[in-house]
PDB file of C-alpha atoms in Angstrom:
ATOM      1  CA  MET A1249     113.398  69.634 -70.467  1.00  0.00           C
ATOM      2  CA  ASN A1250     116.846  69.243 -68.896  1.00  0.00           C
ATOM      3  CA  LYS A1251     115.587  69.184 -65.327  1.00  0.00           C
ATOM      4  CA  ILE A1252     118.814  67.565 -64.193  1.00  0.00           C
ATOM      5  CA  ASN A1253     121.148  69.847 -62.269  1.00  0.00           C
ATOM      6  CA  GLY A1254     124.779  69.294 -61.366  1.00  0.00           C
ATOM      7  CA  ASP A1255     123.965  67.513 -58.092  1.00  0.00           C
ATOM      8  CA  ASP A1256     121.613  65.103 -59.854  1.00  0.00           C
ATOM      9  CA  ALA A1257     124.232  64.479 -62.527  1.00  0.00           C
ATOM     10  CA  ALA A1258     126.848  63.732 -59.854  1.00  0.00           C
ATOM     11  CA  LYS A1259     124.499  61.249 -58.168  1.00  0.00           C
ATOM     12  CA  ILE A1260     123.708  59.572 -61.524  1.00  0.00           C
ATOM     13  CA  ASN A1261     127.443  59.437 -62.210  1.00  0.00           C
ATOM     14  CA  GLY A1262     127.995  57.687 -58.861  1.00  0.00           C
ATOM     15  CA  TYR A1263     125.299  55.121 -59.586  1.00  0.00           C
ATOM     16  CA  LEU A1264     126.720  54.450 -63.063  1.00  0.00           C
ATOM     17  CA  ASP A1265     130.238  54.020 -61.668  1.00  0.00           C
ATOM     18  CA  ILE A1266     129.011  51.465 -59.126  1.00  0.00           C
ATOM     19  CA  LEU A1267     126.862  49.606 -61.669  1.00  0.00           C
ATOM     20  CA  ASN A1268     129.708  49.498 -64.212  1.00  0.00           C
ATOM     21  CA  GLY A1269     132.081  48.186 -61.538  1.00  0.00           C
ATOM     22  CA  LEU A1270     129.631  45.457 -60.560  1.00  0.00           C
ATOM     23  CA  MET A1271     129.140  44.485 -64.208  1.00  0.00           C
ATOM     24  CA  ASP A1272     132.919  44.241 -64.610  1.00  0.00           C
ATOM     25  CA  GLU A1273     132.936  41.764 -61.706  1.00  0.00           C
ATOM     26  CA  VAL A1274     130.069  39.792 -63.271  1.00  0.00           C
ATOM     27  CA  LEU A1275     131.848  39.571 -66.623  1.00  0.00           C
ATOM     28  CA  VAL A1276     135.079  38.358 -65.002  1.00  0.00           C
ATOM     29  CA  LEU A1277     133.143  35.751 -63.020  1.00  0.00           C
ATOM     30  CA  GLN A1278     131.263  34.632 -66.127  1.00  0.00           C
ATOM     31  CA  GLY A1279     134.611  34.077 -67.818  1.00  0.00           C
ATOM     32  CA  LYS A1280     135.765  31.972 -64.856  1.00  0.00           C
ATOM     33  CA  ILE A1281     132.536  29.968 -64.970  1.00  0.00           C
ATOM     34  CA  ARG A1282     132.928  29.310 -68.700  1.00  0.00           C
ATOM     35  CA  LYS A1283     136.549  28.250 -68.239  1.00  0.00           C
ATOM     36  CA  SER A1284     135.773  26.034 -65.232  1.00  0.00           C
ATOM     37  CA  VAL A1285     132.965  24.276 -67.106  1.00  0.00           C
ATOM     38  CA  LYS A1286     135.222  23.617 -70.103  1.00  0.00           C
ATOM     39  CA  GLU A1287     138.038  22.358 -67.857  1.00  0.00           C
ATOM     40  CA  ARG A1288     135.633  20.575 -65.499  1.00  0.00           C
ATOM     41  CA  ASP A1289     137.047  22.335 -62.446  1.00  0.00           C
ATOM     42  CA  TRP A1290     134.033  22.056 -60.172  1.00  0.00           C
ATOM     43  CA  THR A1291     135.635  23.846 -57.214  1.00  0.00           C
ATOM     44  CA  ILE A1292     136.192  27.024 -59.221  1.00  0.00           C
ATOM     45  CA  LEU A1293     132.714  26.650 -60.745  1.00  0.00           C
ATOM     46  CA  ASP A1294     131.135  26.407 -57.297  1.00  0.00           C
ATOM     47  CA  ASN A1295     133.079  29.384 -55.912  1.00  0.00           C
ATOM     48  CA  SER A1296     132.448  31.515 -59.000  1.00  0.00           C
ATOM     49  CA  THR A1297     128.740  30.671 -59.022  1.00  0.00           C
ATOM     50  CA  ARG A1298     128.410  31.606 -55.364  1.00  0.00           C
ATOM     51  CA  LYS A1299     130.277  34.885 -55.902  1.00  0.00           C
ATOM     52  CA  ILE A1300     128.324  35.791 -59.046  1.00  0.00           C
ATOM     53  CA  ASN A1301     125.069  35.280 -57.134  1.00  0.00           C
ATOM     54  CA  GLU A1302     126.272  37.680 -54.431  1.00  0.00           C
ATOM     55  CA  VAL A1303     127.339  40.288 -56.997  1.00  0.00           C
ATOM     56  CA  SER A1304     124.047  39.863 -58.893  1.00  0.00           C
ATOM     57  CA  VAL A1305     122.042  40.568 -55.744  1.00  0.00           C
ATOM     58  CA  GLU A1306     124.149  43.656 -55.098  1.00  0.00           C
ATOM     59  CA  PHE A1307     123.710  44.767 -58.736  1.00  0.00           C
ATOM     60  CA  HIS A1308     119.950  44.262 -58.568  1.00  0.00           C
ATOM     61  CA  THR A1309     119.703  46.319 -55.372  1.00  0.00           C
ATOM     62  CA  MET A1310     121.801  49.140 -56.813  1.00  0.00           C
ATOM     63  CA  ASP A1311     119.889  49.049 -60.119  1.00  0.00           C
ATOM     64  CA  THR A1312     116.586  49.295 -58.251  1.00  0.00           C
ATOM     65  CA  ASN A1313     117.881  52.288 -56.285  1.00  0.00           C
ATOM     66  CA  PHE A1314     119.126  53.888 -59.510  1.00  0.00           C
ATOM     67  CA  ASN A1315     115.788  53.398 -61.278  1.00  0.00           C
ATOM     68  CA  THR A1316     113.937  54.773 -58.249  1.00  0.00           C
ATOM     69  CA  PHE A1317     116.149  57.862 -58.299  1.00  0.00           C
ATOM     70  CA  LEU A1318     115.584  58.309 -62.039  1.00  0.00           C
ATOM     71  CA  ALA A1319     111.822  57.938 -61.547  1.00  0.00           C
ATOM     72  CA  GLU A1320     111.942  60.677 -58.897  1.00  0.00           C
ATOM     73  CA  LEU A1321     113.552  62.895 -61.534  1.00  0.00           C
ATOM     74  CA  GLY A1322     110.813  61.980 -64.030  1.00  0.00           C
ATOM     75  CA  ILE A1323     113.101  59.786 -66.156  1.00  0.00           C
ATOM     76  CA  ASP A1324     111.393  56.481 -66.820  1.00  0.00           C
ATOM     77  CA  THR A1325     112.630  55.411 -70.276  1.00  0.00           C
ATOM     78  CA  ASN A1326     115.908  55.197 -72.152  1.00  0.00           C
ATOM     79  CA  SER A1327     114.869  57.998 -74.498  1.00  0.00           C
ATOM     80  CA  ALA A1328     114.016  60.214 -71.517  1.00  0.00           C
ATOM     81  CA  PHE A1329     117.435  59.453 -70.028  1.00  0.00           C
ATOM     82  CA  TYR A1330     119.185  60.441 -73.256  1.00  0.00           C
ATOM     83  CA  SER A1331     117.204  63.641 -73.648  1.00  0.00           C
ATOM     84  CA  GLU A1332     117.551  64.674 -69.994  1.00  0.00           C
ATOM     85  CA  CYS A1333     121.274  63.880 -69.799  1.00  0.00           C
ATOM     86  CA  SER A1334     122.211  65.219 -73.224  1.00  0.00           C
ATOM     87  CA  ARG A1335     124.305  68.031 -71.638  1.00  0.00           C
ATOM     88  CA  PHE A1336     126.352  65.509 -69.694  1.00  0.00           C
ATOM     89  CA  THR A1337     128.234  63.476 -72.306  1.00  0.00           C
ATOM     90  CA  SER A1338     130.191  61.557 -69.681  1.00  0.00           C
ATOM     91  CA  LEU A1339     126.905  60.255 -68.245  1.00  0.00           C
ATOM     92  CA  LEU A1340     125.755  59.126 -71.671  1.00  0.00           C
ATOM     93  CA  GLU A1341     129.078  57.385 -72.297  1.00  0.00           C
ATOM     94  CA  LYS A1342     128.916  55.561 -68.943  1.00  0.00           C
ATOM     95  CA  TYR A1343     125.281  54.626 -69.523  1.00  0.00           C
ATOM     96  CA  ASN A1344     126.074  53.250 -72.986  1.00  0.00           C
ATOM     97  CA  LEU A1345     129.054  51.336 -71.557  1.00  0.00           C
ATOM     98  CA  LEU A1346     126.776  49.779 -68.932  1.00  0.00           C
ATOM     99  CA  ARG A1347     124.257  48.764 -71.604  1.00  0.00           C
ATOM    100  CA  ARG A1348     127.038  47.140 -73.678  1.00  0.00           C
ATOM    101  CA  LYS A1349     128.258  45.208 -70.632  1.00  0.00           C
ATOM    102  CA  LEU A1350     124.711  44.029 -69.885  1.00  0.00           C
ATOM    103  CA  LEU A1351     124.341  42.846 -73.484  1.00  0.00           C
ATOM    104  CA  LYS A1352     127.696  41.035 -73.330  1.00  0.00           C
ATOM    105  CA  SER A1353     126.629  39.358 -70.089  1.00  0.00           C
ATOM    106  CA  LYS A1354     123.341  38.276 -71.643  1.00  0.00           C
ATOM    107  CA  VAL A1355     125.178  36.738 -74.615  1.00  0.00           C
ATOM    108  CA  GLU A1356     127.587  34.950 -72.254  1.00  0.00           C
ATOM    109  CA  ASN A1357     124.659  33.541 -70.246  1.00  0.00           C
ATOM    110  CA  LYS A1358     122.918  32.358 -73.407  1.00  0.00           C
ATOM    111  CA  ALA A1359     126.091  30.655 -74.677  1.00  0.00           C
ATOM    112  CA  LEU A1360     126.586  28.833 -71.377  1.00  0.00           C
ATOM    113  CA  GLU A1361     122.916  27.849 -71.269  1.00  0.00           C
ATOM    114  CA  ASP A1362     123.143  26.438 -74.809  1.00  0.00           C
ATOM    115  CA  TYR A1363     126.327  24.524 -73.968  1.00  0.00           C
ATOM    116  CA  VAL A1364     124.764  22.966 -70.876  1.00  0.00           C
ATOM    117  CA  ARG A1365     121.527  22.121 -72.732  1.00  0.00           C
ATOM    118  CA  ILE A1366     123.366  20.499 -75.663  1.00  0.00           C
ATOM    119  CA  THR A1367     125.751  18.603 -73.392  1.00  0.00           C
ATOM    120  CA  ASN A1368     122.841  17.405 -71.254  1.00  0.00           C
ATOM    121  CA  GLY A1369     120.998  16.154 -74.347  1.00  0.00           C
ATOM    122  CA  PHE A1370     124.109  14.373 -75.601  1.00  0.00           C
ATOM    123  CA  LEU A1371     124.783  12.688 -72.269  1.00  0.00           C
ATOM    124  CA  GLN A1372     121.115  11.782 -71.816  1.00  0.00           C
ATOM    125  CA  GLY A1373     121.156  10.105 -75.244  1.00  0.00           C
ATOM    126  CA  ILE A1374     124.215   8.064 -74.299  1.00  0.00           C
ATOM    127  CA  TYR A1375     122.683   7.156 -70.949  1.00  0.00           C
ATOM    128  CA  ASP A1376     119.387   6.086 -72.561  1.00  0.00           C
ATOM    129  CA  ARG A1377     121.177   3.843 -75.057  1.00  0.00           C
ATOM    130  CA  ALA A1378     123.620   2.360 -72.566  1.00  0.00           C
ATOM    131  CA  LEU A1379     121.052   1.785 -69.825  1.00  0.00           C
ATOM    132  CA  PRO A1380     117.664   1.050 -71.373  1.00  0.00           C
ATOM    133  CA  GLN A1381     114.901   1.174 -68.835  1.00  0.00           C
ATOM    134  CA  ARG A1382     111.615  -0.621 -68.603  1.00  0.00           C
ATOM    135  CA  LYS A1383     108.913   1.252 -70.449  1.00  0.00           C
ATOM    136  CA  ASN A1384     105.982   0.062 -68.343  1.00  0.00           C
ATOM    137  CA  VAL A1385     104.708   2.084 -65.407  1.00  0.00           C
ATOM    138  CA  LEU A1386     105.127   0.600 -61.939  1.00  0.00           C
ATOM    139  CA  TYR A1387     103.091   1.415 -58.850  1.00  0.00           C
ATOM    140  CA  SER A1388     103.732   0.568 -55.216  1.00  0.00           C
ATOM    141  CA  LYS A1389     101.125  -1.297 -53.163  1.00  0.00           C
ATOM    142  CA  ASN A1390      99.963   2.125 -51.896  1.00  0.00           C
ATOM    143  CA  GLY A1391      99.324   3.300 -55.454  1.00  0.00           C
ATOM    144  CA  THR A1392     102.206   5.773 -55.757  1.00  0.00           C
ATOM    145  CA  LEU A1393     104.251   5.862 -58.929  1.00  0.00           C
ATOM    146  CA  ILE A1394     107.622   4.131 -58.698  1.00  0.00           C
ATOM    147  CA  LYS A1395     110.325   5.750 -60.756  1.00  0.00           C
ATOM    148  CA  ASN A1396     111.684   3.484 -63.479  1.00  0.00           C
ATOM    149  CA  ARG A1397     115.322   2.642 -62.830  1.00  0.00           C
ATOM    150  CA  PRO A1398     117.644   0.090 -64.302  1.00  0.00           C
ATOM    151  CA  GLU A1399     117.594  -3.057 -62.211  1.00  0.00           C
ATOM    152  CA  SER A1400     121.357  -3.491 -62.338  1.00  0.00           C
ATOM    153  CA  ILE A1401     124.325  -1.799 -63.941  1.00  0.00           C
ATOM    154  CA  VAL A1402     127.642  -3.485 -64.674  1.00  0.00           C
ATOM    155  CA  LEU A1403     130.461  -1.340 -65.981  1.00  0.00           C
ATOM    156  CA  ASN A1404     133.332  -3.072 -67.662  1.00  0.00           C
ATOM    157  CA  ILE A1405     136.378  -0.840 -67.507  1.00  0.00           C
ATOM    158  CA  GLY A1406     138.762  -3.143 -69.289  1.00  0.00           C
ATOM    159  CA  VAL A1407     142.276  -1.899 -69.765  1.00  0.00           C
TER     160      VAL A1407
END
């Protein structure tokens, strides 16, 4: 028990600092994405999505390195981490902070996913009522399925 020495603790501390910093970036970007979707600012959405993908790749790489290092120390579960790092309260605090940030990020992702799914369903319902399509299946002369589309659409934007 308590195989972790001061050097190992310092390396774990470094990993946790980097991971917490990356999660801070992710949370800020998730906030920008949520705001840009609500305000329909597609430029900010595009930029934030691109940046969050870059940060996510960096986080994944660092997390993999961290887990590999922990595995080398014989720490492969959360309970093993807590028991092995019990002498280093600052490590436990940083680890718990990282877990809270990950949970917050997961909740933020789920909320955005639900918003997009509900909005998509609402808009699809409006589209289906406003533009009814033929229900029969059409095939080309080669036998491939032709996608059903409205034959014509006229929008009356009377003011």
